[in-house]
Every structure is written in C-alpha cells, then in structure tokens.
C-alpha cells in the first residue's frame, strides 16, 4: 500500500497534526483510487473559506457582516440583542469541556433568538453587496485557485454554512469563486413584498446540526449520488458531520482548522478530524491533497 503522507510533503509541517496516520493513509489511498470523478468537496464558510484572522485580528462572520448593513447598524435594539446573545452563547460553542450533545440546545436557542432579532429589518440585495465590498473578508490564501481547480476538474463543491446565506453567496460571488460547480446551503433570508425580513426560508442550520437533513432533498444530493469520496473542510467540531447520512459517501477525509483555545481544543479536534491544521490561514493542505488525487489518476 502506498504511503501518501510521505508523498505529500506539506503534511510534514509543524502545524499539521495527525492522530492516526494508518487511517489517514487508508482514506487517502481509497480516495486516490476513485480519482476526481468520484470526488466531492464539502466546506464550511466562516473561518474555513474565509480566514480565521488577519495578523491576529479576527475576521467578521457572515452574520457580523450583516450587522453592519445600515438598517441593522442603526437599530439599537437589534445591535444590543445580538451582542448579548453572542456574549452568552459563543463561549459555550467554543468551550471544549462542554459535550457537543449539551451544546446543541444552546445553539438552537441562539439561532432561534437571532432569527427573531433579525425579523422586521428592511434590507435590499444592494445593501448586502455593499456591506460585502465594504468589509472585504479575506479568503484563505490559495482558496481562489483551489475553487478554480475544482471547477476545471468538474468536482462538485458544497458550501455548507450555519451563517447568513445571502452574505455567504454575495462574498463568494464578489471573490469570483461562486463557480458553476458550487452550491450553497445556508440560512437564507425570507422577505415579504416590501423587503422586510420575515426570518429564514427553511429550517435553521446551526454549527452542530450540519448533517444530511439539509442536503438530502437538494439538487446537490442528486449531483453527487455517484461520488463516494469527499474532502470535508471546517473549523468547528460540528463541521465534521457535514457528510453524515450520505449513504453513498464511503470515504470522507476530514480536515479541521483550529485557531482558538488551541491547547484545550486540540485533543477533541484530533479525535474528530483526520487532519488538524493549527493557525493555518491557507488552503495549502487541501490543494496539495487535491493535486495528489489528480496526479494519481494520470
């Protein structure tokens, strides 16, 4: 059996952590045998496609960008509510000592209360485009090239986000990576006739319920029905479950980006992801693995 870890030199970097090398080699060999025609990519958006920080300054999430839209920024009640919610629930999301099963109810509460807070605001597509251009979120170094390689190779890519779908889609479009192979599943806003937000269109997606229920009845599911291998990218423990329930997905290579509470969180991340990248603001590892799979088929 080949030893892909030895062949993919970037996996030897000091910030690349692998708990079970035998398992990883097995997954990489299986995916390489299937080639690109059996491959799909499933990725989180906030802090996965976008950088976790720029020179130590955290990047805004899609919901944080939404909060800078004029109608939201000028609504003192909305601003006070979302600030209070974040102060209460974000530490719970990150706390490595709280089991995921206990976090889920808190995340449901956070997203449900956020939906109530956002309802009643008036926002236009131009407002969304303007705030994305104003905030200029940075994609990971090499992200644009990675997405273009996927598109050129006809590899489907799903951006699966618990953020604000309208912002996610706008950022991808402005960055030039919302390509024909890319689909977005997220919390898209529902508007009434006069442009007032009524909540979200579908069942709320939060950081710990990104599983097959949101994918199964979509066009994307049909497109990947014959693609049994997946590269999964995320920064939250819940992201590792994004292909859960895909009966056809036999090999999922899970890559986790870790930046906050590194020392306390690393053991859980190593138990959850096949590869953990500590404070890595690039797409170097996913691109190197993609190149390995592509080259193996030649």
One Martini backbone bead per residue (centre of mass of N, CA, C, O) as a GRO file, in nm:
protein
  298
    1UNK     BB    1   0.097   0.036   0.021
    2UNK     BB    2   0.073   0.348   0.007
    3UNK     BB    3   0.234   0.670   0.132
    4UNK     BB    4   0.098   0.973   0.126
    5UNK     BB    5   0.229   1.127   0.361
    6UNK     BB    6   0.515   1.112   0.232
    7UNK     BB    7   0.433   1.246  -0.052
    8UNK     BB    8   0.297   1.483   0.120
    9UNK     BB    9   0.494   1.723   0.238
   10UNK     BB   10   0.298   1.925   0.393
   11UNK     BB   11   0.232   1.709   0.630
   12UNK     BB   12   0.519   1.798   0.786
   13UNK     BB   13   0.427   2.024   0.923
   14UNK     BB   14   0.406   2.159   1.245
   15UNK     BB   15   0.077   2.238   1.208
   16UNK     BB   16   0.038   1.932   1.147
   17UNK     BB   17  -0.219   1.706   1.265
   18UNK     BB   18  -0.193   1.344   1.336
   19UNK     BB   19  -0.323   1.065   1.488
   20UNK     BB   20  -0.395   0.856   1.231
   21UNK     BB   21  -0.200   0.743   0.980
   22UNK     BB   22  -0.327   0.482   0.878
   23UNK     BB   23  -0.608   0.595   0.824
   24UNK     BB   24  -0.523   0.821   0.632
   25UNK     BB   25  -0.391   0.643   0.418
   26UNK     BB   26  -0.645   0.485   0.349
   27UNK     BB   27  -0.818   0.722   0.255
   28UNK     BB   28  -0.626   0.831   0.036
   29UNK     BB   29  -0.617   0.573  -0.133
   30UNK     BB   30  -0.920   0.551  -0.190
   31UNK     BB   31  -0.953   0.829  -0.327
   32UNK     BB   32  -0.736   0.795  -0.547
   33UNK     BB   33  -0.874   0.553  -0.691
   34UNK     BB   34  -1.134   0.723  -0.774
   35UNK     BB   35  -1.081   1.002  -0.825
   36UNK     BB   36  -1.242   1.285  -0.947
   37UNK     BB   37  -1.520   1.138  -1.031
   38UNK     BB   38  -1.555   1.060  -0.696
   39UNK     BB   39  -1.548   1.365  -0.610
   40UNK     BB   40  -1.602   1.581  -0.324
   41UNK     BB   41  -1.680   1.904  -0.169
   42UNK     BB   42  -1.706   2.006   0.184
   43UNK     BB   43  -1.777   2.340   0.315
   44UNK     BB   44  -1.730   2.574   0.507
   45UNK     BB   45  -1.708   2.924   0.569
   46UNK     BB   46  -1.654   3.038   0.836
   47UNK     BB   47  -1.315   3.006   0.892
   48UNK     BB   48  -1.251   2.844   0.607
   49UNK     BB   49  -1.269   3.020   0.358
   50UNK     BB   50  -1.217   3.210   0.557
   51UNK     BB   51  -1.038   3.363   0.768
   52UNK     BB   52  -0.969   3.377   1.110
   53UNK     BB   53  -0.724   3.579   1.052
   54UNK     BB   54  -0.545   3.908   1.055
   55UNK     BB   55  -0.292   3.961   1.239
   56UNK     BB   56  -0.501   3.876   1.493
   57UNK     BB   57  -0.758   3.968   1.343
   58UNK     BB   58  -1.067   3.893   1.335
   59UNK     BB   59  -1.304   3.776   1.138
   60UNK     BB   60  -1.593   3.825   1.001
   61UNK     BB   61  -1.888   3.714   0.997
   62UNK     BB   62  -2.175   3.698   0.825
   63UNK     BB   63  -2.347   3.820   1.059
   64UNK     BB   64  -2.155   4.058   1.119
   65UNK     BB   65  -2.191   4.186   0.843
   66UNK     BB   66  -2.493   4.227   0.857
   67UNK     BB   67  -2.473   4.428   1.110
   68UNK     BB   68  -2.351   4.662   0.898
   69UNK     BB   69  -2.600   4.722   0.795
   70UNK     BB   70  -2.768   5.002   0.824
   71UNK     BB   71  -3.041   4.900   0.950
   72UNK     BB   72  -2.885   4.735   1.169
   73UNK     BB   73  -2.683   4.950   1.284
   74UNK     BB   74  -2.937   5.155   1.366
   75UNK     BB   75  -3.047   4.920   1.552
   76UNK     BB   76  -3.030   4.906   1.886
   77UNK     BB   77  -3.185   4.649   1.957
   78UNK     BB   78  -3.037   4.457   1.772
   79UNK     BB   79  -2.748   4.508   1.873
   80UNK     BB   80  -2.798   4.430   2.171
   81UNK     BB   81  -2.897   4.142   2.120
   82UNK     BB   82  -2.652   4.017   1.960
   83UNK     BB   83  -2.443   4.078   2.177
   84UNK     BB   84  -2.570   3.915   2.407
   85UNK     BB   85  -2.577   3.642   2.261
   86UNK     BB   86  -2.273   3.614   2.211
   87UNK     BB   87  -2.177   3.635   2.506
   88UNK     BB   88  -2.331   3.371   2.588
   89UNK     BB   89  -2.279   3.145   2.338
   90UNK     BB   90  -1.985   3.140   2.230
   91UNK     BB   91  -1.841   3.006   2.473
   92UNK     BB   92  -2.000   2.742   2.444
   93UNK     BB   93  -1.908   2.659   2.162
   94UNK     BB   94  -1.587   2.652   2.250
   95UNK     BB   95  -1.611   2.468   2.488
   96UNK     BB   96  -1.430   2.168   2.554
   97UNK     BB   97  -1.607   2.077   2.827
   98UNK     BB   98  -1.858   2.065   2.645
   99UNK     BB   99  -2.069   1.870   2.519
  100UNK     BB  100  -2.226   1.859   2.223
  101UNK     BB  101  -2.508   1.762   2.327
  102UNK     BB  102  -2.524   2.026   2.516
  103UNK     BB  103  -2.492   2.252   2.291
  104UNK     BB  104  -2.736   2.231   2.099
  105UNK     BB  105  -2.954   2.386   2.259
  106UNK     BB  106  -2.799   2.654   2.262
  107UNK     BB  107  -2.786   2.689   1.952
  108UNK     BB  108  -3.087   2.692   1.903
  109UNK     BB  109  -3.141   2.943   2.071
  110UNK     BB  110  -2.955   3.139   1.925
  111UNK     BB  111  -3.083   3.117   1.637
  112UNK     BB  112  -3.377   3.179   1.715
  113UNK     BB  113  -3.317   3.462   1.839
  114UNK     BB  114  -3.185   3.575   1.581
  115UNK     BB  115  -3.435   3.555   1.403
  116UNK     BB  116  -3.605   3.751   1.567
  117UNK     BB  117  -3.410   3.997   1.547
  118UNK     BB  118  -3.410   4.014   1.222
  119UNK     BB  119  -3.693   4.062   1.223
  120UNK     BB  120  -3.806   4.367   1.043
  121UNK     BB  121  -3.591   4.420   0.861
  122UNK     BB  122  -3.455   4.629   0.599
  123UNK     BB  123  -3.330   4.467   0.295
  124UNK     BB  124  -3.107   4.469   0.030
  125UNK     BB  125  -2.902   4.355  -0.211
  126UNK     BB  126  -2.728   4.610  -0.209
  127UNK     BB  127  -2.659   4.602   0.088
  128UNK     BB  128  -2.510   4.332   0.075
  129UNK     BB  129  -2.296   4.409  -0.134
  130UNK     BB  130  -2.179   4.655   0.015
  131UNK     BB  131  -2.081   4.508   0.278
  132UNK     BB  132  -1.886   4.316   0.135
  133UNK     BB  133  -1.705   4.540   0.014
  134UNK     BB  134  -1.641   4.683   0.283
  135UNK     BB  135  -1.521   4.429   0.449
  136UNK     BB  136  -1.340   4.239   0.292
  137UNK     BB  137  -1.309   3.935   0.305
  138UNK     BB  138  -1.068   3.691   0.353
  139UNK     BB  139  -0.943   3.452   0.185
  140UNK     BB  140  -0.771   3.200   0.169
  141UNK     BB  141  -0.483   3.109   0.071
  142UNK     BB  142  -0.570   2.951  -0.236
  143UNK     BB  143  -0.883   2.943  -0.276
  144UNK     BB  144  -0.929   3.027  -0.568
  145UNK     BB  145  -0.758   2.802  -0.694
  146UNK     BB  146  -0.914   2.566  -0.577
  147UNK     BB  147  -1.192   2.630  -0.707
  148UNK     BB  148  -1.090   2.628  -1.000
  149UNK     BB  149  -0.990   2.337  -1.003
  150UNK     BB  150  -1.261   2.208  -0.942
  151UNK     BB  151  -1.410   2.319  -1.187
  152UNK     BB  152  -1.213   2.214  -1.411
  153UNK     BB  153  -1.275   1.903  -1.284
  154UNK     BB  154  -1.578   1.860  -1.202
  155UNK     BB  155  -1.600   1.929  -0.887
  156UNK     BB  156  -1.807   1.931  -0.640
  157UNK     BB  157  -1.921   2.216  -0.431
  158UNK     BB  158  -2.005   2.257  -0.087
  159UNK     BB  159  -2.153   2.522   0.093
  160UNK     BB  160  -2.182   2.481   0.451
  161UNK     BB  161  -2.385   2.711   0.638
  162UNK     BB  162  -2.467   2.884   0.956
  163UNK     BB  163  -2.509   3.137   0.825
  164UNK     BB  164  -2.561   3.395   0.599
  165UNK     BB  165  -2.645   3.322   0.284
  166UNK     BB  166  -2.645   3.601   0.141
  167UNK     BB  167  -2.354   3.667   0.222
  168UNK     BB  168  -2.207   3.422   0.121
  169UNK     BB  169  -2.284   3.451  -0.180
  170UNK     BB  170  -2.165   3.737  -0.217
  171UNK     BB  171  -1.871   3.674  -0.149
  172UNK     BB  172  -1.827   3.459  -0.366
  173UNK     BB  173  -1.890   3.642  -0.606
  174UNK     BB  174  -1.679   3.874  -0.547
  175UNK     BB  175  -1.435   3.647  -0.549
  176UNK     BB  176  -1.488   3.435  -0.793
  177UNK     BB  177  -1.621   3.134  -0.656
  178UNK     BB  178  -1.915   3.120  -0.792
  179UNK     BB  179  -1.933   2.849  -0.949
  180UNK     BB  180  -2.091   2.597  -1.125
  181UNK     BB  181  -1.995   2.378  -0.886
  182UNK     BB  182  -2.145   2.563  -0.676
  183UNK     BB  183  -2.303   2.524  -0.357
  184UNK     BB  184  -2.559   2.657  -0.124
  185UNK     BB  185  -2.605   2.596   0.229
  186UNK     BB  186  -2.830   2.798   0.428
  187UNK     BB  187  -2.940   3.105   0.584
  188UNK     BB  188  -3.196   3.228   0.423
  189UNK     BB  189  -3.379   3.493   0.353
  190UNK     BB  190  -3.707   3.617   0.431
  191UNK     BB  191  -3.943   3.800   0.236
  192UNK     BB  192  -4.147   4.041   0.171
  193UNK     BB  193  -4.281   4.264  -0.053
  194UNK     BB  194  -4.115   4.521   0.104
  195UNK     BB  195  -3.831   4.387   0.233
  196UNK     BB  196  -3.900   4.231   0.485
  197UNK     BB  197  -3.793   4.042   0.734
  198UNK     BB  198  -3.922   3.699   0.837
  199UNK     BB  199  -3.658   3.528   0.824
  200UNK     BB  200  -3.619   3.203   0.738
  201UNK     BB  201  -3.684   2.975   0.492
  202UNK     BB  202  -3.570   2.744   0.667
  203UNK     BB  203  -3.430   2.539   0.851
  204UNK     BB  204  -3.214   2.574   1.088
  205UNK     BB  205  -2.860   2.632   1.077
  206UNK     BB  206  -2.614   2.507   1.280
  207UNK     BB  207  -2.304   2.396   1.401
  208UNK     BB  208  -2.464   2.098   1.503
  209UNK     BB  209  -2.668   2.035   1.217
  210UNK     BB  210  -2.470   1.945   0.973
  211UNK     BB  211  -2.656   1.741   0.793
  212UNK     BB  212  -2.848   1.557   0.572
  213UNK     BB  213  -3.123   1.707   0.592
  214UNK     BB  214  -3.013   1.960   0.410
  215UNK     BB  215  -2.935   1.776   0.142
  216UNK     BB  216  -3.132   1.545   0.036
  217UNK     BB  217  -3.348   1.771  -0.112
  218UNK     BB  218  -3.128   1.842  -0.324
  219UNK     BB  219  -2.949   1.884  -0.608
  220UNK     BB  220  -2.675   1.800  -0.495
  221UNK     BB  221  -2.738   1.509  -0.420
  222UNK     BB  222  -2.772   1.412  -0.716
  223UNK     BB  223  -2.482   1.501  -0.817
  224UNK     BB  224  -2.334   1.297  -0.577
  225UNK     BB  225  -2.437   0.993  -0.591
  226UNK     BB  226  -2.147   0.893  -0.748
  227UNK     BB  227  -1.981   1.027  -0.496
  228UNK     BB  228  -1.785   0.851  -0.250
  229UNK     BB  229  -1.591   1.105  -0.212
  230UNK     BB  230  -1.455   1.329   0.054
  231UNK     BB  231  -1.384   1.667   0.129
  232UNK     BB  232  -1.364   1.807   0.458
  233UNK     BB  233  -1.431   2.147   0.575
  234UNK     BB  234  -1.340   2.295   0.904
  235UNK     BB  235  -1.371   2.470   1.244
  236UNK     BB  236  -1.587   2.280   1.357
  237UNK     BB  237  -1.695   1.996   1.498
  238UNK     BB  238  -1.967   1.991   1.330
  239UNK     BB  239  -1.836   1.976   1.037
  240UNK     BB  240  -1.768   1.663   1.032
  241UNK     BB  241  -2.100   1.600   0.968
  242UNK     BB  242  -2.174   1.693   0.664
  243UNK     BB  243  -2.186   1.371   0.549
  244UNK     BB  244  -2.401   1.271   0.715
  245UNK     BB  245  -2.608   1.027   0.550
  246UNK     BB  246  -2.437   0.956   0.304
  247UNK     BB  247  -2.459   0.656   0.167
  248UNK     BB  248  -2.235   0.699  -0.071
  249UNK     BB  249  -2.023   0.783   0.148
  250UNK     BB  250  -1.715   0.613   0.214
  251UNK     BB  251  -1.499   0.867   0.198
  252UNK     BB  252  -1.389   1.094   0.459
  253UNK     BB  253  -1.191   1.380   0.457
  254UNK     BB  254  -1.097   1.545   0.757
  255UNK     BB  255  -1.054   1.904   0.791
  256UNK     BB  256  -0.917   2.107   1.056
  257UNK     BB  257  -0.950   2.439   1.183
  258UNK     BB  258  -0.729   2.582   1.435
  259UNK     BB  259  -0.722   2.874   1.678
  260UNK     BB  260  -0.892   2.844   1.930
  261UNK     BB  261  -0.807   2.698   2.205
  262UNK     BB  262  -0.578   2.491   2.134
  263UNK     BB  263  -0.486   2.320   2.380
  264UNK     BB  264  -0.782   2.225   2.465
  265UNK     BB  265  -0.893   2.137   2.162
  266UNK     BB  266  -0.704   1.936   2.012
  267UNK     BB  267  -0.803   1.653   2.107
  268UNK     BB  268  -1.090   1.675   1.978
  269UNK     BB  269  -0.995   1.728   1.689
  270UNK     BB  270  -0.834   1.458   1.661
  271UNK     BB  271  -1.097   1.281   1.705
  272UNK     BB  272  -1.256   1.417   1.444
  273UNK     BB  273  -1.007   1.467   1.266
  274UNK     BB  274  -0.757   1.370   1.043
  275UNK     BB  275  -0.685   1.681   1.013
  276UNK     BB  276  -0.494   1.939   1.185
  277UNK     BB  277  -0.489   2.299   1.160
  278UNK     BB  278  -0.271   2.531   1.303
  279UNK     BB  279  -0.281   2.836   1.220
  280UNK     BB  280  -0.414   2.820   0.911
  281UNK     BB  281  -0.454   3.061   0.626
  282UNK     BB  282  -0.483   2.819   0.418
  283UNK     BB  283  -0.506   2.584   0.117
  284UNK     BB  284  -0.260   2.392   0.098
  285UNK     BB  285  -0.359   2.109   0.185
  286UNK     BB  286  -0.605   2.065   0.002
  287UNK     BB  287  -0.442   2.113  -0.261
  288UNK     BB  288  -0.236   1.881  -0.226
  289UNK     BB  289  -0.450   1.657  -0.220
  290UNK     BB  290  -0.577   1.715  -0.490
  291UNK     BB  291  -0.318   1.673  -0.655
  292UNK     BB  292  -0.277   1.379  -0.574
  293UNK     BB  293  -0.540   1.271  -0.695
  294UNK     BB  294  -0.493   1.371  -0.985
  295UNK     BB  295  -0.211   1.233  -1.030
  296UNK     BB  296  -0.301   0.932  -0.975
  297UNK     BB  297  -0.479   0.926  -1.258
  298UNK     BB  298  -0.225   0.953  -1.472
   0.00000   0.00000   0.00000
